Amino acid sequence: MSTDSWLGGAAAVATLTFDVDAESPVLAAGAHYAGHLMTMSHQSYGPDVGVPRILDMLDELGVPATFFVPGWVARHRPGLAASIVERGHEVAHHSYAHRAPTSMSDQEERDDFARAMDVFAAQGIEIQGHRAALWGARWQTPELVAEHGLRYDSSLMADDRPYRIATARGEIAELPVHWSLDDWEQYAFLPEPAIGTVIESPAKVLELWCAELDGMRHYGCLFNLCCHPFLSGRPGRLLALRRLVEHALEYGDVTFLRCRDVAAAALADPALTARALPEPPVYP
Ligand code: ZN
């Protein structure tokens, strides 16, 4: 077992994260999709059906979670963020309009970031962390996160344990993600806009995620699972997620935390030294 203090004596730490994208990724693909009733209903299922069902499941399992909410979604559903925080979970920043930073200019990213912060401030929701839309962070994104006084980002993949990034505006923790722990690659299917073409069996997904959890217990990692309520909120998929959590709890050595609590532990762990981002590669 690792002696790194961020693990708190656990074999692995698990963060259940739910990206409450709702209609935002579809509208970011084209504002005219607002006129597509089926598409809008497919996306609204997330906050309207998936989130309440997920909150009830988390209560029953007694585990905390983190919900990354785009500012646009929070603004259009004014009670949503508060309803999550009231249940003991964390709400974090997930852009305003769900456009990837890599698709924006520096100024556009700054404006989008600040606009989401303003929405949460107006609703009295305290924000400590950020996840880039589509995980599409730019080299400037970590500094922007630090500039707004946030403590962590969760968009990058340079490790499978938390790490610390030194920016010109201060240090943040990175809680790394990976495509193998994202339900989008397993369940996203929509013909137009084409956000995905897969509908996998929840049994296969449960097997995949349990295998990764077992490996992460062996190596002392952060099991940072990314689910979307419009995908994983569906009945059979949510049962599989419940079984995954029960499997982890049965080990007795996997700790479930909110992302902000992992970030605080990582920033306080002397074994995790701050890394400066390398220079972006120049090619050719
Ligand atoms: Zn998202």
Coordinates of C-alpha atoms and ligand atoms in Angstrom, one line a residue, residues 19-21 24-25 68 70 94-95 98 131-135 184 226 228, ligand 1:
D19 CA -21.2 16.1 -16.0
V20 CA -24.7 17.6 -16.2
D21 CA -24.4 18.8 -19.8
S24 CA -25.5 22.4 -23.9
P25 CA -23.3 20.1 -26.0
F68 CA -19.8 19.4 -13.1
P70 CA -22.1 24.2 -17.4
H94 CA -17.9 22.9 -16.5
S95 CA -17.7 26.0 -18.8
H98 CA -19.9 23.7 -23.3
R131 CA -13.5 20.5 -15.9
A132 CA -13.1 21.7 -19.4
A133 CA -15.9 21.0 -21.8
L134 CA -15.1 17.9 -23.8
W135 CA -11.9 17.8 -21.7
W184 CA -19.8 8.7 -23.3
C226 CA -17.1 10.5 -15.5
H228 CA -23.4 11.9 -17.8
Ligands
ZN1 ZN -19.6 18.0 -20.6

